[in-house]
Short mmCIF file of C-alpha atoms in Angstrom, two decimals:
data_model
loop_
_atom_site.label_atom_id
_atom_site.label_comp_id
_atom_site.label_asym_id
_atom_site.label_seq_id
_atom_site.Cartn_x
_atom_site.Cartn_y
_atom_site.Cartn_z
CA MET A 158 124.27 106.78 123.25
CA THR A 159 122.13 103.70 123.88
CA ARG A 160 120.69 102.25 120.68
CA ILE A 161 117.58 100.10 121.00
CA ALA A 162 116.00 98.22 118.10
CA VAL A 163 112.24 98.28 118.65
CA ASP A 164 110.08 95.71 116.88
CA LEU A 165 106.73 97.44 116.47
CA LEU A 166 105.41 94.86 114.00
CA GLY A 167 104.97 91.95 116.39
CA GLU A 168 101.96 89.93 115.36
CA GLY A 169 100.54 92.68 113.16
CA LEU A 170 98.54 94.96 115.46
CA PRO A 171 98.38 98.70 114.58
CA VAL A 172 101.50 100.60 115.59
CA GLY A 173 99.93 104.06 115.89
CA PRO A 174 99.06 103.85 119.61
CA LEU A 175 102.59 102.68 120.45
CA LEU A 176 104.19 105.59 118.62
CA GLU A 177 102.44 107.90 121.08
CA ALA A 178 104.95 106.74 123.71
CA LEU A 179 108.04 107.76 121.74
CA PRO A 180 108.12 111.50 122.54
CA THR A 181 107.98 110.67 126.25
CA ALA A 182 110.81 108.15 125.92
CA LEU A 183 113.04 110.49 123.91
CA ASP A 184 112.43 113.47 126.20
CA ALA A 185 113.11 111.42 129.33
CA ASP A 186 116.42 110.00 128.09
CA PRO A 187 118.65 112.26 125.94
CA ARG A 188 121.06 109.35 125.38
CA LEU A 189 118.41 107.11 123.82
CA VAL A 190 118.43 106.24 120.11
CA LEU A 191 115.49 104.24 118.75
CA ILE A 192 115.69 102.05 115.67
CA LEU A 193 112.06 101.40 114.78
CA VAL A 194 111.39 98.11 113.01
CA SER A 195 107.99 98.30 111.37
CA PRO A 196 106.16 98.33 108.04
CA ALA A 197 107.31 101.26 105.95
CA GLU A 198 103.82 102.46 105.12
CA GLY A 199 102.53 105.31 107.23
CA VAL A 200 105.12 105.21 110.03
CA ARG A 201 107.05 108.24 108.82
CA ASP A 202 103.82 110.24 108.58
CA GLU A 203 102.76 109.16 112.06
CA LEU A 204 106.12 110.25 113.44
CA ALA A 205 105.83 113.62 111.71
CA ARG A 206 102.41 114.09 113.30
CA LEU A 207 104.07 113.59 116.68
CA GLY A 208 106.82 116.06 115.85
CA ILE A 209 109.47 113.38 115.36
CA LEU A 210 111.70 113.43 112.29
CA ALA A 211 113.59 110.31 111.30
CA GLY A 212 117.27 111.07 111.61
CA GLU A 213 119.84 111.13 114.38
CA ARG A 214 117.80 109.74 117.29
CA VAL A 215 115.01 107.90 115.47
CA LEU A 216 115.95 105.54 112.66
CA LEU A 217 113.66 103.39 110.54
CA ARG A 218 114.19 99.78 109.46
CA SER A 219 111.66 97.88 107.42
CA ALA A 220 110.17 94.49 108.27
CA THR A 221 107.33 92.78 106.44
CA ARG A 222 106.39 89.62 108.30
CA THR A 223 104.52 89.08 111.54
CA VAL A 224 104.88 86.14 113.92
CA ALA A 225 102.40 84.25 116.04
CA GLY A 226 102.89 82.93 119.54
CA GLY A 227 102.20 79.51 120.93
CA PRO A 228 103.96 76.18 120.41
CA GLU A 229 105.00 77.05 116.84
CA ALA A 230 106.82 80.25 117.83
CA LEU A 231 110.33 78.84 117.39
CA ARG A 232 109.51 77.41 113.97
CA GLU A 233 107.99 80.68 112.80
CA VAL A 234 110.87 82.77 114.09
CA ARG A 235 113.42 80.55 112.37
CA SER A 236 111.57 80.49 109.06
CA ARG A 237 110.71 84.22 108.82
CA LYS A 238 113.95 86.15 108.47
CA ASP A 239 112.07 89.34 107.60
CA ALA A 240 109.80 89.19 110.67
CA GLY A 241 110.03 92.25 112.91
CA VAL A 242 111.33 90.34 115.92
CA ARG A 243 114.05 88.68 113.83
CA VAL A 244 115.13 91.98 112.25
CA ALA A 245 115.39 93.64 115.68
CA ALA A 246 117.37 90.69 117.07
CA ARG A 247 119.77 90.74 114.11
CA LEU A 248 120.39 94.47 114.53
CA ALA A 249 121.44 93.85 118.12
CA ARG A 250 123.50 90.79 117.25
CA ALA A 251 125.34 92.65 114.47
CA GLY A 252 126.21 95.54 116.79
CA ASP A 253 123.96 98.05 115.03
CA ALA A 254 121.87 98.20 118.22
CA ASP A 255 122.74 97.62 121.86
CA ALA A 256 119.47 95.89 122.73
CA MET A 257 116.14 94.82 121.30
CA VAL A 258 112.59 95.41 122.49
CA SER A 259 109.64 93.66 120.88
CA ILE A 260 105.86 93.62 121.14
CA ALA A 261 105.71 90.19 119.48
CA PRO A 262 104.20 87.31 121.47
CA ILE A 263 106.48 86.49 124.35
CA GLU A 264 107.29 83.00 123.05
CA SER A 265 108.52 84.58 119.82
CA VAL A 266 110.73 87.06 121.69
CA VAL A 267 112.33 84.23 123.68
CA ALA A 268 112.81 82.18 120.51
CA ALA A 269 114.34 85.09 118.58
CA ALA A 270 116.69 85.95 121.45
CA GLN A 271 117.88 82.38 121.90
CA PHE A 272 118.12 81.63 118.17
CA THR A 273 119.86 84.87 117.20
CA HIS A 274 122.00 85.73 120.24
CA GLY A 275 122.69 82.21 121.45
CA LEU A 276 122.88 81.02 125.03
CA LEU A 277 125.51 82.12 127.52
CA PRO A 278 128.18 79.52 128.33
CA GLY A 279 126.70 77.19 130.93
CA ALA A 280 123.06 78.05 130.19
CA THR A 281 120.84 75.30 128.80
CA ARG A 282 117.77 77.44 128.13
CA ALA A 283 116.63 81.04 128.09
CA VAL A 284 114.40 82.19 130.96
CA LEU A 285 112.11 85.14 131.55
CA ALA A 286 112.32 87.53 134.48
CA ALA A 287 109.46 89.82 135.47
CA ILE A 288 108.97 92.21 138.37
CA LEU A 289 106.16 91.50 140.80
CA GLY A 290 105.02 94.55 142.71
CA ARG A 291 106.27 98.09 142.39
CA GLN A 292 108.97 98.47 139.80
CA ASP A 293 111.51 99.97 142.23
CA ALA A 294 110.84 97.66 145.19
CA GLY A 295 109.38 94.46 143.84
CA VAL A 296 110.48 90.86 143.49
CA VAL A 297 112.14 89.34 140.43
CA LEU A 298 110.16 86.27 139.35
CA CYS A 299 112.38 83.91 137.37
CA ASP A 300 111.38 81.89 135.36
CA ALA A 301 108.31 83.95 134.50
CA GLY A 302 106.98 81.80 131.67
CA SER A 303 109.56 80.74 129.10
CA ALA A 304 108.96 76.99 129.30
CA GLY A 305 107.40 74.28 131.42
CA GLY A 306 109.30 71.41 132.98
CA VAL A 307 112.48 72.00 134.93
CA THR A 308 115.49 70.29 136.46
CA ALA A 309 117.37 71.21 139.62
CA ASP A 310 120.23 72.56 137.51
CA GLU A 311 117.84 74.77 135.54
CA LEU A 312 116.34 76.14 138.76
CA ALA A 313 119.89 76.98 139.85
CA GLN A 314 120.42 78.76 136.54
CA SER A 315 117.30 80.84 137.14
CA ALA A 316 118.53 81.71 140.64
CA LEU A 317 121.93 82.89 139.40
CA LEU A 318 120.49 84.84 136.48
CA GLY A 319 117.71 86.34 138.58
CA SER A 320 120.17 87.35 141.29
CA ALA A 321 122.40 89.17 138.78
CA TYR A 322 119.36 90.97 137.38
CA ALA A 323 117.98 91.90 140.82
CA ALA A 324 121.37 93.25 141.92
CA LEU A 325 121.27 95.66 138.99
CA ARG A 326 117.56 96.43 139.09
CA PHE A 327 117.31 97.10 142.82
CA ALA A 328 120.92 98.22 143.43
CA VAL A 329 121.57 95.62 146.12
CA ASP A 330 124.79 93.69 146.68
CA ALA A 331 123.38 90.31 147.67
CA PRO A 332 119.74 89.83 146.62
CA ARG A 333 117.78 87.47 148.85
CA ILE A 334 116.63 84.44 146.87
CA GLY A 335 113.77 82.10 147.65
CA LEU A 336 112.75 78.90 145.88
CA LEU A 337 109.02 79.12 145.21
CA ALA A 338 107.38 75.99 146.54
CA PRO A 339 104.28 74.65 148.29
CA ARG A 340 104.47 73.49 151.88
CA GLU A 341 107.38 71.22 152.67
CA ALA A 342 105.38 68.00 152.46
CA LEU A 343 104.63 68.69 148.79
CA LEU A 344 108.17 69.49 147.60
CA ASP A 345 108.94 67.52 144.44
CA PRO A 346 112.34 65.90 143.69
CA PRO A 347 113.62 68.69 141.37
CA ARG A 348 113.00 71.32 144.06
CA ARG A 349 114.53 69.20 146.81
CA LEU A 350 117.64 68.75 144.67
CA ALA A 351 117.61 72.42 143.70
CA ASP A 352 117.42 73.41 147.37
CA GLU A 353 120.61 71.40 148.05
CA LEU A 354 122.37 72.83 145.00
CA LEU A 355 121.44 76.44 145.81
CA ARG A 356 122.83 76.06 149.33
CA SER A 357 126.17 75.05 147.83
CA LEU A 358 126.45 78.14 145.62
CA ASP A 359 127.70 81.58 146.58
CA LEU A 360 124.22 83.09 146.77
CA ASN A 361 122.13 84.78 149.45
CA TYR A 362 119.70 81.87 149.38
CA VAL A 363 117.13 81.73 152.19
CA GLY A 364 115.40 78.47 151.27
CA PRO A 365 111.97 77.45 149.98
CA CYS A 366 109.30 80.14 150.15
CA THR A 367 105.58 80.38 149.62
CA VAL A 368 103.69 82.71 147.32
CA GLU A 369 102.63 84.73 150.37
CA SER A 370 106.23 85.52 151.20
CA VAL A 371 106.91 86.54 147.61
CA LEU A 372 103.97 88.94 147.69
CA ALA A 373 104.95 90.51 151.02
CA ARG A 374 105.53 94.19 150.22
CA SER A 375 107.31 95.44 153.31
CA GLU A 376 108.94 94.42 156.54
CA ARG A 377 106.66 92.62 158.99
CA ALA A 378 106.72 92.20 162.73
CA ASP A 379 107.70 88.79 164.05
CA GLN A 380 104.15 87.95 165.07
CA ASP A 381 102.92 88.52 161.51
CA ARG A 382 105.31 86.21 159.71
CA ALA A 383 103.31 83.02 160.08
CA ALA A 384 100.15 84.67 158.83
CA ASP A 385 102.00 86.05 155.83
CA GLY A 386 103.32 82.64 154.84
CA TRP A 387 107.04 83.18 155.34
CA SER A 388 109.02 79.98 155.10
CA SER A 389 110.53 78.86 158.40
CA VAL A 390 113.75 78.34 156.45
CA ALA A 391 113.82 82.00 155.46
CA GLY A 392 113.41 83.06 159.09
CA SER A 393 113.36 86.79 158.38
CA ASP A 394 110.86 89.59 158.07
CA ARG A 395 112.72 91.25 155.22
CA ARG A 396 111.23 90.77 151.77
CA LEU A 397 112.80 88.66 149.05
CA GLU A 398 114.36 90.17 145.93
CA VAL A 399 114.23 86.99 143.80
CA ALA A 400 111.70 84.17 143.60
CA VAL A 401 112.86 81.15 141.59
CA THR A 402 110.44 78.76 139.93
CA ASP A 403 109.73 76.91 136.71
CA GLY A 404 108.17 78.73 133.77
CA TYR A 405 104.79 77.02 134.07
CA THR A 406 104.34 78.03 137.70
CA GLY A 407 105.77 81.49 137.05
CA ASP A 408 103.24 82.16 134.32
CA VAL A 409 100.40 81.01 136.59
CA VAL A 410 101.61 83.33 139.35
CA LEU A 411 101.77 86.30 136.98
CA SER A 412 98.33 85.59 135.56
CA THR A 413 96.86 85.22 139.05
CA VAL A 414 98.38 88.47 140.28
CA ARG A 415 97.14 90.32 137.24
CA GLY A 416 93.68 88.81 137.48
CA VAL A 417 93.29 89.55 141.19
CA SER A 418 94.57 93.09 140.69
CA SER A 419 92.04 93.70 137.93
CA TRP A 420 89.22 92.16 139.98
CA GLU A 421 90.00 94.24 143.07
CA ARG A 422 90.08 97.44 141.05
CA ARG A 423 86.67 96.70 139.66
CA ASN A 424 85.27 95.93 143.10
CA THR A 425 86.94 98.63 145.18
CA ALA A 426 85.91 102.26 144.79
CA GLY A 427 88.79 104.15 143.25
CA GLY A 428 91.04 101.09 143.55
CA THR A 429 92.94 102.66 146.46
CA ASP A 430 91.71 100.54 149.34
CA ALA A 431 92.44 97.17 147.76
CA ASP A 432 94.70 94.73 149.58
CA LEU A 433 97.03 94.54 146.59
CA ASP A 434 99.17 97.50 145.67
CA PRO A 435 97.60 99.47 142.76
CA ALA A 436 100.84 99.00 140.80
CA TRP A 437 100.43 95.23 140.69
CA GLY A 438 99.64 93.75 137.30
CA THR A 439 102.26 95.82 135.50
CA LEU A 440 102.73 99.55 135.41
CA GLU A 441 99.48 100.71 136.98
CA ASP A 442 97.49 98.91 134.26
CA PRO A 443 96.45 95.24 134.32
CA ASP A 444 96.07 95.13 130.53
CA VAL A 445 99.78 95.02 129.76
CA ARG A 446 102.85 93.50 131.37
CA GLY A 447 105.75 95.79 130.54
CA GLY A 448 109.43 95.08 130.78
CA THR A 449 109.84 91.29 130.92
CA ILE A 450 113.47 90.47 130.10
CA VAL A 451 115.01 87.36 128.56
CA LEU A 452 117.97 86.08 130.60
CA GLY A 453 120.56 83.44 129.78
CA VAL A 454 121.19 84.74 126.25
CA ASP A 455 124.20 86.63 124.92
CA GLY A 456 122.34 89.88 124.39
CA VAL A 457 119.65 92.16 125.80
CA ALA A 458 116.11 91.26 124.73
CA VAL A 459 113.01 92.72 126.40
CA HIS A 460 109.36 91.98 125.81
CA ALA A 461 106.67 94.68 125.95
CA GLU A 462 103.29 93.03 126.02
CA ARG A 463 100.27 94.59 124.42
CA THR A 464 97.33 92.26 124.73
CA GLN A 465 94.47 92.48 122.28
CA GLY A 466 91.79 94.68 123.75
CA GLY A 467 94.29 96.44 126.00
CA SER A 468 94.05 100.19 126.33
CA VAL A 469 96.14 102.65 124.34
CA ASP A 470 97.69 103.90 127.56
CA ALA A 471 98.50 100.32 128.54
CA GLY A 472 100.31 99.67 125.27
CA ALA A 473 102.30 102.89 125.51
CA GLY A 474 103.07 102.27 129.18
CA GLY A 475 104.31 98.76 128.47
CA LEU A 476 106.62 100.02 125.73
CA LEU A 477 108.03 102.75 127.96
CA ALA A 478 108.72 100.21 130.70
CA ALA A 479 110.48 97.94 128.22
CA LEU A 480 112.63 100.77 126.86
CA ARG A 481 113.66 101.83 130.37
CA LEU A 482 114.59 98.27 131.24
CA ALA A 483 116.58 97.72 128.05
CA SER A 484 118.53 100.93 128.68
CA LEU A 485 119.25 99.88 132.26
CA ALA A 486 120.44 96.45 131.13
CA VAL A 487 122.80 97.92 128.54
CA ARG A 488 124.24 100.63 130.77
CA GLY A 489 124.53 98.28 133.73
CA ASP A 490 126.35 95.57 131.72
CA LEU A 491 123.71 92.96 132.54
CA VAL A 492 125.04 90.48 129.99
CA LEU A 493 128.50 90.58 131.59
CA ARG A 494 126.90 90.14 135.02
CA THR A 495 124.86 87.13 133.94
CA ARG A 496 127.85 85.63 132.10
CA ALA A 497 129.88 85.82 135.32
CA ALA A 498 126.99 84.31 137.29
CA MET A 499 126.76 81.33 134.95
CA ALA A 500 130.51 80.79 135.25
CA THR A 501 130.05 79.98 138.94
CA LEU A 502 127.57 77.25 138.05
CA VAL A 503 129.93 75.82 135.43
CA ALA A 504 132.65 75.66 138.07
CA ARG A 505 130.28 73.92 140.48
CA ARG A 506 129.33 71.36 137.84
CA ARG A 507 133.00 70.61 137.22
CA ALA A 508 133.63 70.22 140.92
CA LEU A 509 130.71 67.80 141.30
CA ALA A 510 132.06 65.82 138.35
CA GLY A 511 135.52 65.68 139.92
CA LEU A 512 137.12 67.76 137.19
CA ALA A 513 139.99 70.13 137.85
CA GLY A 514 139.54 73.92 137.46
#
């Protein structure tokens, strides 16, 4: 069985709409056990209304405090031991759950994962990975918004972690990795250094790439490559599986994709003739980004976003996406994969420093 601790408390929004997703999740995966972390009041009654009895496959754990996002997320997470996101993280850390999923603000999920699980050996920060495009044939964007500012070594960390995740997510042996960048004349020193470092690692690295190449959804003919923005370094019409960038740029890319997707749906009858795939934005709904995973930590932590004003279906869809991703990460030994990936960077650092072994 796969046990997932689910923080439904987050920043204090009503949990009723999210509970609507649970029957679908339980029916779709007979091996799934949910440990619901939420206020005690009313949850048991809501579950009974949905035909779910707390017991073997649905367990209840109480949490009383909410957390806010923003710059103070780490401080709040550290100071509120009874916050939902902290309780879920502790359950996973203690071995009572195999993974955690939370609807808390994404900064709080990253903070709880890093504070509770700790970083993998060789990692200097936690990063976020999100899927751009269709969930089964998209591109892993890493870092997708955990922090601004970046060094060449941290970009290499994101490449290794993102590659391990993409290999599991898309079932490919050697994911193609691009370093998200503007045109060559505008490359900054960290990206120039990162480009050199990535070429020295055992990765399927194709070089710097533009946003256009990241958004390319399918194979293109040779004559279309220039128009689609493929880097001359990449030199291929096959799509990327991983796009590496800093968290600031990654968050801007995600917000832009979601905004354009929402705008095109509003301005295209039926939303089917838009240039962007209807699945862009998240899971067929631009109101919620479901299934963003924290990488670089010694545990499985997934964020399911439910923005204020988002639809009920969006909230439920985001939670379902996060539960599917957490299950995949547990069953596919993602933590072991990312640990092994970071070990290659540690070895490279030692070699550059002239150290043996």
